[in-house]
Structures are given as C-alpha cells and as structure tokens.
Short mmCIF file of C-alpha atoms in Angstrom, two decimals:
data_model
loop_
_atom_site.label_atom_id
_atom_site.label_comp_id
_atom_site.label_asym_id
_atom_site.label_seq_id
_atom_site.Cartn_x
_atom_site.Cartn_y
_atom_site.Cartn_z
CA MET A 1 -2.62 65.41 56.29
CA PRO A 2 0.39 64.21 54.29
CA THR A 3 -0.29 61.97 51.23
CA PRO A 4 1.54 58.63 50.85
CA PRO A 5 4.41 58.61 48.41
CA ALA A 6 3.57 57.45 44.89
CA GLN A 7 4.62 53.94 43.94
CA PRO A 8 7.25 53.72 41.23
CA THR A 9 5.97 52.61 37.87
CA HIS A 10 7.69 50.22 35.47
CA PRO A 11 7.49 50.89 31.77
CA ASN A 12 7.35 47.14 31.06
CA PRO A 13 5.83 45.26 34.00
CA PRO A 14 6.76 41.56 34.20
CA PRO A 15 4.10 39.15 32.96
CA THR A 16 2.01 37.48 35.60
CA HIS A 17 2.15 34.07 33.85
CA SER A 18 5.21 32.56 32.30
CA SER A 19 4.94 30.83 28.93
CA PRO A 20 7.40 28.43 27.30
CA PRO A 21 9.74 29.97 24.80
CA ALA A 22 8.68 29.69 21.22
CA GLN A 23 10.35 26.89 19.29
CA PRO A 24 11.84 27.54 15.90
CA ALA A 25 9.86 26.12 13.02
CA HIS A 26 12.52 23.50 12.30
CA ALA A 27 12.92 22.26 15.90
CA ASN A 28 10.45 19.38 15.53
CA PRO A 29 10.25 18.41 11.87
CA PRO A 30 7.29 16.25 10.88
CA THR A 31 7.92 12.54 10.94
CA HIS A 32 7.19 10.27 8.01
CA PRO A 33 6.83 6.50 8.07
CA SER A 34 9.86 4.66 6.80
CA PRO A 35 9.49 3.27 3.27
CA LEU A 36 8.50 -0.36 2.99
CA THR A 37 11.06 -2.93 1.99
CA PRO A 38 9.57 -5.59 -0.28
CA PRO A 39 11.07 -9.07 -0.38
CA ARG A 40 13.90 -9.49 -2.85
CA LYS A 41 12.87 -13.06 -3.76
CA LEU A 42 9.13 -13.62 -4.02
CA LEU A 43 7.54 -17.03 -4.52
CA LEU A 44 4.16 -16.47 -6.16
CA GLY A 45 1.50 -19.16 -5.97
CA VAL A 46 -1.33 -18.95 -8.51
CA SER A 47 -4.47 -21.05 -8.09
CA GLY A 48 -7.45 -21.44 -10.41
CA SER A 49 -9.56 -18.30 -10.18
CA VAL A 50 -10.58 -15.84 -12.88
CA ALA A 51 -8.81 -13.25 -10.71
CA ALA A 52 -5.56 -14.65 -12.14
CA LEU A 53 -6.28 -12.54 -15.22
CA GLY A 54 -5.36 -9.46 -13.17
CA LEU A 55 -1.94 -10.77 -12.11
CA PRO A 56 0.13 -8.72 -14.59
CA GLY A 57 -0.85 -5.49 -12.81
CA TYR A 58 0.36 -6.89 -9.50
CA LEU A 59 3.59 -8.16 -11.01
CA TYR A 60 4.30 -4.74 -12.54
CA ALA A 61 3.82 -3.15 -9.10
CA PHE A 62 6.07 -5.69 -7.38
CA ARG A 63 8.85 -5.16 -9.91
CA ALA A 64 8.55 -1.38 -9.66
CA ALA A 65 8.80 -1.57 -5.86
CA GLY A 66 12.06 -3.50 -5.97
CA VAL A 67 11.19 -7.20 -6.02
CA SER A 68 14.11 -8.50 -8.06
CA GLU A 69 13.26 -12.20 -8.46
CA ILE A 70 9.86 -13.84 -8.85
CA ILE A 71 9.20 -17.55 -9.28
CA ALA A 72 5.59 -18.52 -9.98
CA VAL A 73 4.11 -21.89 -9.02
CA VAL A 74 0.90 -22.36 -10.99
CA THR A 75 -1.81 -24.98 -10.55
CA THR A 76 -3.29 -26.80 -13.52
CA SER A 77 -6.64 -25.06 -13.07
CA ALA A 78 -4.95 -21.64 -13.04
CA LEU A 79 -3.51 -22.31 -16.49
CA GLN A 80 -7.07 -22.15 -17.87
CA PHE A 81 -7.07 -18.42 -17.11
CA LEU A 82 -3.43 -17.43 -17.50
CA PRO A 83 -1.07 -19.59 -19.58
CA VAL A 84 2.60 -20.01 -18.81
CA THR A 85 3.55 -17.64 -21.61
CA GLY A 86 1.49 -14.90 -19.96
CA LEU A 87 3.53 -15.21 -16.77
CA ALA A 88 6.93 -15.95 -18.24
CA ALA A 89 7.42 -12.38 -19.43
CA LEU A 90 7.03 -11.05 -15.88
CA CYS A 91 8.50 -13.89 -13.80
CA ASP A 92 11.99 -15.33 -13.70
CA ARG A 93 10.60 -18.84 -13.75
CA VAL A 94 7.19 -20.54 -13.96
CA CYS A 95 6.70 -23.97 -12.37
CA THR A 96 3.70 -26.21 -13.01
CA ASP A 97 2.51 -29.60 -11.81
CA GLY A 98 4.20 -31.24 -14.78
CA ASP A 99 7.55 -29.54 -14.14
CA SER A 100 9.82 -31.68 -11.96
CA SER A 101 13.03 -29.73 -12.56
CA LEU A 102 12.66 -27.75 -9.33
CA GLY A 103 11.13 -29.58 -6.40
CA HIS A 104 8.89 -28.26 -3.65
CA VAL A 105 11.64 -28.25 -1.00
CA ALA A 106 13.98 -26.19 -3.18
CA LEU A 107 11.18 -23.74 -3.96
CA ALA A 108 10.24 -23.41 -0.30
CA ARG A 109 13.83 -22.75 0.77
CA TRP A 110 14.44 -20.24 -2.02
CA ALA A 111 11.65 -17.84 -1.07
CA GLU A 112 12.04 -14.83 1.19
CA HIS A 113 8.25 -14.42 1.14
CA THR A 114 5.51 -16.56 -0.35
CA LEU A 115 2.36 -14.98 -1.74
CA VAL A 116 -0.62 -16.91 -3.10
CA LEU A 117 -2.65 -14.68 -5.39
CA PRO A 118 -5.33 -15.61 -6.14
CA ALA A 119 -6.02 -18.18 -3.43
CA THR A 120 -9.15 -20.24 -4.11
CA ALA A 121 -11.36 -21.84 -1.47
CA HIS A 122 -9.89 -25.20 -2.50
CA LEU A 123 -6.33 -24.00 -1.96
CA LEU A 124 -7.21 -22.51 1.45
CA GLY A 125 -8.81 -25.81 2.46
CA CYS A 126 -5.79 -27.83 1.36
CA LEU A 127 -3.32 -25.70 3.30
CA ALA A 128 -5.52 -25.49 6.40
CA ASN A 129 -5.85 -29.28 6.50
CA GLY A 130 -2.35 -30.27 5.43
CA LEU A 131 -3.32 -31.65 2.02
CA ALA A 132 -0.89 -31.66 -0.89
CA PRO A 133 -2.64 -32.50 -4.19
CA SER A 134 -0.50 -30.15 -6.30
CA LEU A 135 3.02 -28.75 -6.53
CA LEU A 136 1.76 -25.46 -5.09
CA ALA A 137 0.04 -27.07 -2.10
CA THR A 138 3.06 -29.30 -1.44
CA THR A 139 5.41 -26.32 -1.61
CA LEU A 140 3.28 -24.31 0.81
CA LEU A 141 3.47 -27.10 3.37
CA ALA A 142 7.27 -27.02 3.12
CA VAL A 143 7.64 -23.25 3.54
CA ASP A 144 9.09 -22.12 6.88
CA GLY A 145 9.07 -18.40 6.06
CA PRO A 146 6.18 -15.94 5.87
CA VAL A 147 3.16 -16.88 3.77
CA THR A 148 0.51 -14.40 2.62
CA LEU A 149 -2.77 -15.55 1.06
CA ALA A 150 -5.03 -13.33 -1.03
CA PRO A 151 -8.37 -15.16 -1.38
CA ALA A 152 -10.50 -14.74 -4.49
CA MET A 153 -13.90 -16.41 -4.76
CA ASN A 154 -17.63 -15.82 -4.94
CA ALA A 155 -18.93 -13.74 -2.02
CA ALA A 156 -21.30 -16.52 -0.96
CA MET A 157 -18.39 -18.98 -0.82
CA TRP A 158 -16.34 -16.55 1.26
CA ARG A 159 -19.14 -16.40 3.84
CA ARG A 160 -19.49 -20.17 4.20
CA PRO A 161 -18.71 -21.50 7.71
CA ALA A 162 -16.27 -24.07 6.31
CA VAL A 163 -14.27 -21.38 4.52
CA ARG A 164 -14.33 -19.14 7.59
CA ARG A 165 -13.02 -22.03 9.70
CA ASN A 166 -10.20 -22.64 7.25
CA VAL A 167 -9.25 -18.96 7.27
CA ALA A 168 -9.25 -18.93 11.07
CA THR A 169 -7.05 -22.04 11.11
CA LEU A 170 -4.58 -20.51 8.66
CA ARG A 171 -4.30 -17.35 10.73
CA ALA A 172 -3.85 -19.38 13.91
CA ASP A 173 -1.06 -21.28 12.13
CA GLY A 174 0.74 -17.97 11.54
CA HIS A 175 -0.22 -17.28 7.93
CA GLN A 176 -1.36 -13.85 6.80
CA VAL A 177 -4.75 -13.79 5.03
CA ILE A 178 -5.73 -10.59 3.22
CA ASP A 179 -9.49 -10.12 3.34
CA PRO A 180 -11.09 -9.43 -0.05
CA VAL A 181 -12.79 -6.07 -0.55
CA PRO A 182 -16.09 -5.15 -2.22
CA GLY A 183 -15.73 -4.44 -5.91
CA ALA A 184 -16.84 -5.16 -9.44
CA VAL A 185 -15.69 -8.60 -10.59
CA TYR A 186 -16.05 -10.67 -13.71
CA GLU A 187 -18.23 -13.70 -13.06
CA VAL A 188 -17.46 -16.62 -15.36
CA ALA A 189 -20.80 -18.33 -14.72
CA SER A 190 -22.84 -15.37 -16.00
CA ARG A 191 -20.23 -13.91 -18.36
CA ALA A 192 -20.88 -10.52 -16.78
CA VAL A 193 -19.29 -7.99 -14.47
CA VAL A 194 -21.13 -8.11 -11.16
CA ALA A 195 -20.86 -6.63 -7.68
CA GLY A 196 -18.80 -8.98 -5.55
CA ILE A 197 -15.54 -9.18 -3.63
CA ALA A 198 -12.04 -8.94 -5.03
CA VAL A 199 -8.39 -9.04 -4.04
CA PRO A 200 -7.31 -5.57 -2.81
CA PRO A 201 -5.33 -3.42 -5.28
CA PRO A 202 -1.58 -3.93 -5.81
CA ALA A 203 -0.52 -1.16 -3.40
CA VAL A 204 -2.35 -2.86 -0.52
CA VAL A 205 -0.96 -6.30 -1.30
CA LEU A 206 2.55 -4.87 -1.67
CA GLU A 207 2.29 -3.26 1.76
CA ARG A 208 1.20 -6.54 3.33
CA ILE A 209 4.14 -8.51 1.94
CA SER A 210 6.74 -5.86 2.77
CA ALA A 211 8.73 -5.52 5.98
#
C-alpha cells in the first residue's frame, strides 16, 4: 500500500500569535509635571500668632522660587512676635496699621496673589464675616484676586464649630485655606514645645500659591 507523501517542513514556521513590534526605549519618554510658577508680586498678610516667628524661612523659599516683590501687611498683634525690622530685610515694603502711605485699595490692586501666614482665628472670623478692624482685614476685603490663608492656632481652637464654620464660609467664598498639619509647636502659654498643629512647610505653601 503506497504511503502518503511527506509534508514539506519550514525551517522557521510562522508564529501562531502576532505580537506588537517592540518600541524603542526613547519612543515614549517619561513625563514630568511642569514646574510651578509662583506669583511675581506677593502680598503677605501677617496676623498675631507665635507662628510669625517662622516667617523668614518661608520668605527665603519664596524668593528662591522666583517671587520678585513682596509687600507685607502686618497687624499690631503680629508685631509682638516679629517687628518691622525683622521683615524689612526680606520684604520690599512693610505696612502696618499706623502706616497710611499706601491704602488698602492700592495694596489689593497691586497683588498678583495674597497670602495670609499665619492666619489667626480672629483674622479668619473677620474675613468670613466681612469685618475690617485692621489694615490687613480691610485690604483682604478689597482683594479681587486669589487669596490663600494658612491658619495657625491651638488645636482645640481649630476644632471649634465656630472656626470650622468660618473656614467653610471662606472656602465657599472662593478663598483657599491650607489645613494645618500635626507637628511640634512652641506654646506661649506654657513656654514649652508641645505636640500641636502647624502651618505646612514652605514647599507645600509655595505649591499652593503657585499656578
């Protein structure tokens, strides 16, 4: 009985499943977020908290990131912690309640971004309720541009319903409020460093005020 003819063999049979061609290593380079652009003209509000003692570190960071002009508006209570001379070396101008040479409307129009650091519970309450007992509070009410608030206060105060309502109102009004973070803070009442809440570090604040 004759045998069937042998089937031809292929030295390199075609694959049964096709696969996409390999991409060169440089075809899809990794993407990186675009660098932040800080405001060129920053209006800095300073209210009366011991956290004002840490302002120089923030100002150094802002200058290093490209903020070219800084005008500080300081409340009378803030001057107990950081005198004008302590800010003048790092700011282009320092305005206080007794300084009438530059009014609140001019300050508000000058700013590209307004940052209040530190922002006390009193300052938050004034802005949330439209009160203007100081040059800083009056200026904030006149600002049409972006406003960022960095609260600094005792943790128990931060939890109070009245403060939480004010924060909610400020956010609903379009203001940016940076939540404080857990950390070691100096407590004036006890003259000791205690566990509490603090303004986030300069890098975080800089990111929040940048475009």
